[in-house]
Amino acid sequence: GESVGLHLPTLSVQEGDNSIINCAYSNSASDYFIWYKQESGKGPQFIIDIRSNMDKRQGQRVTVLLNKTVKHLSLQIAATQPGDSAVYFCAAVNTDKLIFGTGTRLQVFP
Amino acid sequence: ETGVTQSPTHLIKTRGQQVTLRCSSQSGHNTVSWYQQALGQGPQFIFQYYREEENGRGNFPPRFSGLQFPNYSSELNVNALELDDSALYLCASSQTGFVEQFFGPGTRLTVL
């Protein structure tokens, strides 16, 4: 079946550094991708999305890059802050289904 | 503008019982999706409702069923509970499909 996977279960970065979280997906028919942030005890929170006809999209301090050739997307967080500590999920949409990855825990240390 | 709310917050059931979880969508949203999140895992898509009709379903057995009401609130029903049904059940609402979904805090279901 189709899958979405994140490359690293845990990522530790120093406050102020840039963070990059990577994700791979298996279904080339996926046409919409979303990054979510989930803090402990809360539901996932939308961060940024990108459609398959784009290769880059920027938000406030975040950038998503999509490489359809290798079925890979990444989330870049600039100037990482302690408040960015959470689990990050990528998710891929194929027609009427949304498939989440397993998540990467981002730890920010001073 | 109110966000997505879910009830109850926590629930304990025994194997074989039935459970109903409830979700109120964000104001102005007509689409509700349900997810199951096991501990340490990503959410798994159960199904989506749009204007009271099921609009997509993940790989869950028929004992997982749902409803959406005219005010766009929704219920998730699970029959014949199994131990593996223990999880956080998340509801999310949106104006269109999966675009900019807003999630509720979830209902923690424990099956003993």
PDB file of C-alpha atoms in Angstrom:
ATOM      1  CA  GLY A   1       0.000   0.000   0.000  1.00  0.00           C
ATOM      2  CA  GLU A   2       0.997   3.620  -0.195  1.00  0.00           C
ATOM      3  CA  SER A   3       3.146   5.070   2.536  1.00  0.00           C
ATOM      4  CA  VAL A   4       4.570   8.317   3.786  1.00  0.00           C
ATOM      5  CA  GLY A   5       7.696   8.201   5.893  1.00  0.00           C
ATOM      6  CA  LEU A   6       9.931  10.649   7.648  1.00  0.00           C
ATOM      7  CA  HIS A   7      13.640  10.099   7.531  1.00  0.00           C
ATOM      8  CA  LEU A   8      14.505  10.726  11.167  1.00  0.00           C
ATOM      9  CA  PRO A   9      12.421   9.981  14.262  1.00  0.00           C
ATOM     10  CA  THR A  10      14.213  12.720  16.230  1.00  0.00           C
ATOM     11  CA  LEU A  11      16.015  15.912  15.237  1.00  0.00           C
ATOM     12  CA  SER A  12      17.910  18.030  17.770  1.00  0.00           C
ATOM     13  CA  VAL A  13      18.898  21.588  16.868  1.00  0.00           C
ATOM     14  CA  GLN A  14      20.270  24.566  18.698  1.00  0.00           C
ATOM     15  CA  GLU A  15      18.056  27.598  19.179  1.00  0.00           C
ATOM     16  CA  GLY A  16      18.584  30.021  16.315  1.00  0.00           C
ATOM     17  CA  ASP A  17      19.750  27.385  13.835  1.00  0.00           C
ATOM     18  CA  ASN A  18      17.741  26.298  10.814  1.00  0.00           C
ATOM     19  CA  SER A  19      15.911  22.946  10.934  1.00  0.00           C
ATOM     20  CA  ILE A  20      15.225  20.654   7.997  1.00  0.00           C
ATOM     21  CA  ILE A  21      12.763  17.791   8.305  1.00  0.00           C
ATOM     22  CA  ASN A  22      12.582  15.377   5.389  1.00  0.00           C
ATOM     23  CA  CYS A  23       9.776  13.154   4.178  1.00  0.00           C
ATOM     24  CA  ALA A  24       9.352  10.570   1.413  1.00  0.00           C
ATOM     25  CA  TYR A  25       6.120   9.375  -0.129  1.00  0.00           C
ATOM     26  CA  SER A  26       5.408   6.361  -2.289  1.00  0.00           C
ATOM     27  CA  ASN A  27       2.388   7.261  -4.423  1.00  0.00           C
ATOM     28  CA  SER A  28       3.272   9.355  -7.472  1.00  0.00           C
ATOM     29  CA  ALA A  29      -0.428  10.203  -7.881  1.00  0.00           C
ATOM     30  CA  SER A  30      -0.391  12.221  -4.640  1.00  0.00           C
ATOM     31  CA  ASP A  31      -1.265  15.779  -5.592  1.00  0.00           C
ATOM     32  CA  TYR A  32      -1.343  17.743  -2.365  1.00  0.00           C
ATOM     33  CA  PHE A  33       1.008  17.718   0.606  1.00  0.00           C
ATOM     34  CA  ILE A  34       0.677  19.152   4.077  1.00  0.00           C
ATOM     35  CA  TRP A  35       2.963  19.668   7.057  1.00  0.00           C
ATOM     36  CA  TYR A  36       1.515  19.562  10.558  1.00  0.00           C
ATOM     37  CA  LYS A  37       2.940  20.315  13.980  1.00  0.00           C
ATOM     38  CA  GLN A  38       1.665  18.416  17.000  1.00  0.00           C
ATOM     39  CA  GLU A  39       2.449  19.485  20.542  1.00  0.00           C
ATOM     40  CA  SER A  40       1.977  17.151  23.463  1.00  0.00           C
ATOM     41  CA  GLY A  41      -1.691  16.695  24.371  1.00  0.00           C
ATOM     42  CA  LYS A  42      -2.970  18.609  21.355  1.00  0.00           C
ATOM     43  CA  GLY A  43      -4.291  17.848  17.902  1.00  0.00           C
ATOM     44  CA  PRO A  44      -2.109  18.485  14.848  1.00  0.00           C
ATOM     45  CA  GLN A  45      -1.796  22.094  13.738  1.00  0.00           C
ATOM     46  CA  PHE A  46      -1.566  23.071  10.053  1.00  0.00           C
ATOM     47  CA  ILE A  47       1.776  24.655   9.171  1.00  0.00           C
ATOM     48  CA  ILE A  48       2.011  24.865   5.398  1.00  0.00           C
ATOM     49  CA  ASP A  49       0.866  23.011   2.300  1.00  0.00           C
ATOM     50  CA  ILE A  50       1.955  22.611  -1.296  1.00  0.00           C
ATOM     51  CA  ARG A  51       0.301  21.316  -4.442  1.00  0.00           C
ATOM     52  CA  SER A  52       2.028  18.986  -6.865  1.00  0.00           C
ATOM     53  CA  ASN A  53       2.265  21.702  -9.552  1.00  0.00           C
ATOM     54  CA  MET A  54       4.659  23.657  -7.321  1.00  0.00           C
ATOM     55  CA  ASP A  55       8.152  22.863  -6.069  1.00  0.00           C
ATOM     56  CA  LYS A  56       8.504  25.475  -3.343  1.00  0.00           C
ATOM     57  CA  ARG A  57       6.261  27.453  -1.047  1.00  0.00           C
ATOM     58  CA  GLN A  58       7.185  29.851   1.709  1.00  0.00           C
ATOM     59  CA  GLY A  59       5.385  30.902   4.846  1.00  0.00           C
ATOM     60  CA  GLN A  60       6.424  32.775   7.923  1.00  0.00           C
ATOM     61  CA  ARG A  61       9.799  31.234   8.889  1.00  0.00           C
ATOM     62  CA  VAL A  62       8.873  28.007   7.091  1.00  0.00           C
ATOM     63  CA  THR A  63       9.533  26.733   3.580  1.00  0.00           C
ATOM     64  CA  VAL A  64       8.328  23.525   1.984  1.00  0.00           C
ATOM     65  CA  LEU A  65      10.209  22.002  -0.938  1.00  0.00           C
ATOM     66  CA  LEU A  66       8.727  19.308  -3.157  1.00  0.00           C
ATOM     67  CA  ASN A  67      10.728  17.059  -5.461  1.00  0.00           C
ATOM     68  CA  LYS A  68       8.286  14.931  -7.421  1.00  0.00           C
ATOM     69  CA  THR A  69      11.035  13.137  -9.320  1.00  0.00           C
ATOM     70  CA  VAL A  70      12.280  11.401  -6.188  1.00  0.00           C
ATOM     71  CA  LYS A  71       8.992  11.711  -4.288  1.00  0.00           C
ATOM     72  CA  HIS A  72      10.492  13.757  -1.495  1.00  0.00           C
ATOM     73  CA  LEU A  73       9.456  16.828   0.423  1.00  0.00           C
ATOM     74  CA  SER A  74      11.076  18.806   3.161  1.00  0.00           C
ATOM     75  CA  LEU A  75      10.124  21.378   5.740  1.00  0.00           C
ATOM     76  CA  GLN A  76      12.649  24.062   6.569  1.00  0.00           C
ATOM     77  CA  ILE A  77      12.235  26.139   9.714  1.00  0.00           C
ATOM     78  CA  ALA A  78      14.372  29.251   9.914  1.00  0.00           C
ATOM     79  CA  ALA A  79      15.827  30.501  13.204  1.00  0.00           C
ATOM     80  CA  THR A  80      14.362  27.637  15.211  1.00  0.00           C
ATOM     81  CA  GLN A  81      12.852  28.670  18.537  1.00  0.00           C
ATOM     82  CA  PRO A  82      12.011  26.703  21.704  1.00  0.00           C
ATOM     83  CA  GLY A  83       8.330  27.028  20.789  1.00  0.00           C
ATOM     84  CA  ASP A  84       9.032  24.990  17.660  1.00  0.00           C
ATOM     85  CA  SER A  85       9.637  21.890  19.782  1.00  0.00           C
ATOM     86  CA  ALA A  86       6.993  19.369  18.763  1.00  0.00           C
ATOM     87  CA  VAL A  87       6.376  16.359  16.550  1.00  0.00           C
ATOM     88  CA  TYR A  88       6.161  17.218  12.857  1.00  0.00           C
ATOM     89  CA  PHE A  89       4.169  15.159  10.376  1.00  0.00           C
ATOM     90  CA  CYS A  90       4.053  15.299   6.632  1.00  0.00           C
ATOM     91  CA  ALA A  91       0.898  14.079   4.943  1.00  0.00           C
ATOM     92  CA  ALA A  92       0.022  13.289   1.331  1.00  0.00           C
ATOM     93  CA  VAL A  93      -3.375  13.468  -0.318  1.00  0.00           C
ATOM     94  CA  ASN A  94      -4.362  11.076  -3.076  1.00  0.00           C
ATOM     95  CA  THR A  95      -7.894  11.677  -4.344  1.00  0.00           C
ATOM     96  CA  ASP A  96     -10.020  11.033  -1.256  1.00  0.00           C
ATOM     97  CA  LYS A  97      -7.440   9.810   1.254  1.00  0.00           C
ATOM     98  CA  LEU A  98      -4.914  11.561   3.464  1.00  0.00           C
ATOM     99  CA  ILE A  99      -1.860   9.531   4.498  1.00  0.00           C
ATOM    100  CA  PHE A 100       0.263  10.727   7.404  1.00  0.00           C
ATOM    101  CA  GLY A 101       3.902   9.916   7.984  1.00  0.00           C
ATOM    102  CA  THR A 102       5.216   8.604  11.292  1.00  0.00           C
ATOM    103  CA  GLY A 103       6.502  11.937  12.555  1.00  0.00           C
ATOM    104  CA  THR A 104       9.806  13.570  13.485  1.00  0.00           C
ATOM    105  CA  ARG A 105      10.281  14.925  16.981  1.00  0.00           C
ATOM    106  CA  LEU A 106      12.079  18.271  16.862  1.00  0.00           C
ATOM    107  CA  GLN A 107      13.996  19.119  20.026  1.00  0.00           C
ATOM    108  CA  VAL A 108      15.386  22.648  20.415  1.00  0.00           C
ATOM    109  CA  PHE A 109      18.128  23.178  22.953  1.00  0.00           C
ATOM    110  CA  PRO A 110      19.573  26.515  24.119  1.00  0.00           C
TER     111      PRO A 110
ATOM    112  CA  GLU B   1     -15.181  32.032  15.754  1.00  0.00           C
ATOM    113  CA  THR B   2     -15.181  28.769  17.707  1.00  0.00           C
ATOM    114  CA  GLY B   3     -12.665  26.046  17.003  1.00  0.00           C
ATOM    115  CA  VAL B   4     -13.170  22.311  16.645  1.00  0.00           C
ATOM    116  CA  THR B   5     -14.402  20.675  19.824  1.00  0.00           C
ATOM    117  CA  GLN B   6     -14.633  17.002  20.705  1.00  0.00           C
ATOM    118  CA  SER B   7     -16.370  15.077  23.444  1.00  0.00           C
ATOM    119  CA  PRO B   8     -15.725  13.303  25.644  1.00  0.00           C
ATOM    120  CA  THR B   9     -12.082  14.038  26.447  1.00  0.00           C
ATOM    121  CA  HIS B  10     -11.385  10.578  27.811  1.00  0.00           C
ATOM    122  CA  LEU B  11     -13.332   7.344  27.698  1.00  0.00           C
ATOM    123  CA  ILE B  12     -12.792   3.840  29.042  1.00  0.00           C
ATOM    124  CA  LYS B  13     -14.668   0.903  27.537  1.00  0.00           C
ATOM    125  CA  THR B  14     -14.389  -2.853  27.639  1.00  0.00           C
ATOM    126  CA  ARG B  15     -13.839  -5.191  24.724  1.00  0.00           C
ATOM    127  CA  GLY B  16     -17.013  -5.867  22.738  1.00  0.00           C
ATOM    128  CA  GLN B  17     -18.759  -2.637  23.747  1.00  0.00           C
ATOM    129  CA  GLN B  18     -19.807   0.150  21.426  1.00  0.00           C
ATOM    130  CA  VAL B  19     -18.725   3.797  21.606  1.00  0.00           C
ATOM    131  CA  THR B  20     -19.857   7.105  20.104  1.00  0.00           C
ATOM    132  CA  LEU B  21     -17.509  10.064  19.838  1.00  0.00           C
ATOM    133  CA  ARG B  22     -18.677  13.559  18.952  1.00  0.00           C
ATOM    134  CA  CYS B  23     -17.186  16.467  17.071  1.00  0.00           C
ATOM    135  CA  SER B  24     -18.340  20.020  16.474  1.00  0.00           C
ATOM    136  CA  SER B  25     -16.777  21.587  13.416  1.00  0.00           C
ATOM    137  CA  GLN B  26     -15.389  25.080  13.204  1.00  0.00           C
ATOM    138  CA  SER B  27     -17.871  27.741  12.185  1.00  0.00           C
ATOM    139  CA  GLY B  28     -18.205  27.917   8.399  1.00  0.00           C
ATOM    140  CA  HIS B  29     -16.716  24.452   7.781  1.00  0.00           C
ATOM    141  CA  ASN B  30     -18.819  21.806   6.038  1.00  0.00           C
ATOM    142  CA  THR B  31     -16.294  18.967   5.910  1.00  0.00           C
ATOM    143  CA  VAL B  32     -15.312  16.745   8.821  1.00  0.00           C
ATOM    144  CA  SER B  33     -12.623  14.071   8.841  1.00  0.00           C
ATOM    145  CA  TRP B  34     -11.860  11.499  11.523  1.00  0.00           C
ATOM    146  CA  TYR B  35      -8.481  10.021  12.384  1.00  0.00           C
ATOM    147  CA  GLN B  36      -7.132   7.365  14.742  1.00  0.00           C
ATOM    148  CA  GLN B  37      -3.750   8.045  16.324  1.00  0.00           C
ATOM    149  CA  ALA B  38      -2.060   5.230  18.217  1.00  0.00           C
ATOM    150  CA  LEU B  39       0.615   6.167  20.728  1.00  0.00           C
ATOM    151  CA  GLY B  40       3.814   7.255  18.989  1.00  0.00           C
ATOM    152  CA  GLN B  41       2.297   7.002  15.519  1.00  0.00           C
ATOM    153  CA  GLY B  42       0.949   9.390  12.938  1.00  0.00           C
ATOM    154  CA  PRO B  43      -2.808   9.822  12.581  1.00  0.00           C
ATOM    155  CA  GLN B  44      -4.566   7.301  10.343  1.00  0.00           C
ATOM    156  CA  PHE B  45      -7.435   8.528   8.189  1.00  0.00           C
ATOM    157  CA  ILE B  46     -10.730   6.811   9.003  1.00  0.00           C
ATOM    158  CA  PHE B  47     -13.220   8.705   6.820  1.00  0.00           C
ATOM    159  CA  GLN B  48     -14.444  12.118   5.746  1.00  0.00           C
ATOM    160  CA  TYR B  49     -17.927  13.594   5.600  1.00  0.00           C
ATOM    161  CA  TYR B  50     -19.011  16.411   3.329  1.00  0.00           C
ATOM    162  CA  ARG B  51     -22.534  17.808   3.614  1.00  0.00           C
ATOM    163  CA  GLU B  52     -23.767  14.710   5.446  1.00  0.00           C
ATOM    164  CA  GLU B  53     -22.340  12.207   2.929  1.00  0.00           C
ATOM    165  CA  GLU B  54     -19.259  10.004   3.325  1.00  0.00           C
ATOM    166  CA  ASN B  55     -16.662  11.436   0.959  1.00  0.00           C
ATOM    167  CA  GLY B  56     -13.715   9.073   1.350  1.00  0.00           C
ATOM    168  CA  ARG B  57     -12.644   6.250   3.608  1.00  0.00           C
ATOM    169  CA  GLY B  58      -9.369   4.786   4.817  1.00  0.00           C
ATOM    170  CA  ASN B  59      -8.591   1.160   5.562  1.00  0.00           C
ATOM    171  CA  PHE B  60     -10.893   0.676   8.512  1.00  0.00           C
ATOM    172  CA  PRO B  61     -13.478  -2.122   8.901  1.00  0.00           C
ATOM    173  CA  PRO B  62     -17.230  -1.456   8.669  1.00  0.00           C
ATOM    174  CA  ARG B  63     -17.572  -1.481  12.464  1.00  0.00           C
ATOM    175  CA  PHE B  64     -16.196   2.061  12.227  1.00  0.00           C
ATOM    176  CA  SER B  65     -19.084   4.197  11.039  1.00  0.00           C
ATOM    177  CA  GLY B  66     -20.013   7.836  11.117  1.00  0.00           C
ATOM    178  CA  LEU B  67     -22.635  10.480  10.692  1.00  0.00           C
ATOM    179  CA  GLN B  68     -22.665  14.141   9.839  1.00  0.00           C
ATOM    180  CA  PHE B  69     -25.592  16.311  10.849  1.00  0.00           C
ATOM    181  CA  PRO B  70     -27.167  19.314   9.081  1.00  0.00           C
ATOM    182  CA  ASN B  71     -25.175  21.674  11.324  1.00  0.00           C
ATOM    183  CA  TYR B  72     -22.013  19.823  10.106  1.00  0.00           C
ATOM    184  CA  SER B  73     -21.217  18.332  13.511  1.00  0.00           C
ATOM    185  CA  SER B  74     -20.280  14.669  13.348  1.00  0.00           C
ATOM    186  CA  GLU B  75     -20.213  11.378  15.227  1.00  0.00           C
ATOM    187  CA  LEU B  76     -17.831   8.450  15.023  1.00  0.00           C
ATOM    188  CA  ASN B  77     -19.276   5.118  16.102  1.00  0.00           C
ATOM    189  CA  VAL B  78     -17.194   2.040  16.777  1.00  0.00           C
ATOM    190  CA  ASN B  79     -18.899  -1.309  17.375  1.00  0.00           C
ATOM    191  CA  ALA B  80     -17.480  -4.490  18.901  1.00  0.00           C
ATOM    192  CA  LEU B  81     -14.506  -2.693  20.425  1.00  0.00           C
ATOM    193  CA  GLU B  82     -11.139  -4.433  20.327  1.00  0.00           C
ATOM    194  CA  LEU B  83      -8.077  -3.794  22.474  1.00  0.00           C
ATOM    195  CA  ASP B  84      -6.261  -2.334  19.432  1.00  0.00           C
ATOM    196  CA  ASP B  85      -8.937   0.364  19.155  1.00  0.00           C
ATOM    197  CA  SER B  86      -7.290   2.087  22.119  1.00  0.00           C
ATOM    198  CA  ALA B  87      -6.015   5.362  20.668  1.00  0.00           C
ATOM    199  CA  LEU B  88      -6.517   9.103  20.377  1.00  0.00           C
ATOM    200  CA  TYR B  89      -9.384   9.845  18.010  1.00  0.00           C
ATOM    201  CA  LEU B  90      -9.042  13.146  16.219  1.00  0.00           C
ATOM    202  CA  CYS B  91     -11.624  15.115  14.339  1.00  0.00           C
ATOM    203  CA  ALA B  92     -10.744  17.845  11.859  1.00  0.00           C
ATOM    204  CA  SER B  93     -12.914  20.281   9.945  1.00  0.00           C
ATOM    205  CA  SER B  94     -12.327  22.272   6.784  1.00  0.00           C
ATOM    206  CA  GLN B  95     -14.135  24.215   4.087  1.00  0.00           C
ATOM    207  CA  THR B  96     -12.856  21.972   1.326  1.00  0.00           C
ATOM    208  CA  GLY B  97     -11.538  18.430   1.565  1.00  0.00           C
ATOM    209  CA  PHE B  98      -8.218  18.286   3.375  1.00  0.00           C
ATOM    210  CA  VAL B  99      -7.263  21.916   2.670  1.00  0.00           C
ATOM    211  CA  GLU B 100      -6.353  23.808   5.835  1.00  0.00           C
ATOM    212  CA  GLN B 101      -7.951  21.378   8.235  1.00  0.00           C
ATOM    213  CA  PHE B 102      -8.325  22.459  11.844  1.00  0.00           C
ATOM    214  CA  PHE B 103      -8.025  19.648  14.361  1.00  0.00           C
ATOM    215  CA  GLY B 104      -9.777  19.223  17.658  1.00  0.00           C
ATOM    216  CA  PRO B 105      -7.907  18.131  20.798  1.00  0.00           C
ATOM    217  CA  GLY B 106      -9.033  14.521  20.413  1.00  0.00           C
ATOM    218  CA  THR B 107     -10.782  11.890  22.496  1.00  0.00           C
ATOM    219  CA  ARG B 108      -8.561   9.393  24.276  1.00  0.00           C
ATOM    220  CA  LEU B 109     -10.245   5.967  24.119  1.00  0.00           C
ATOM    221  CA  THR B 110      -8.977   3.108  26.269  1.00  0.00           C
ATOM    222  CA  VAL B 111     -10.352  -0.382  25.669  1.00  0.00           C
ATOM    223  CA  LEU B 112      -9.801  -2.885  28.476  1.00  0.00           C
TER     224      LEU B 112
END
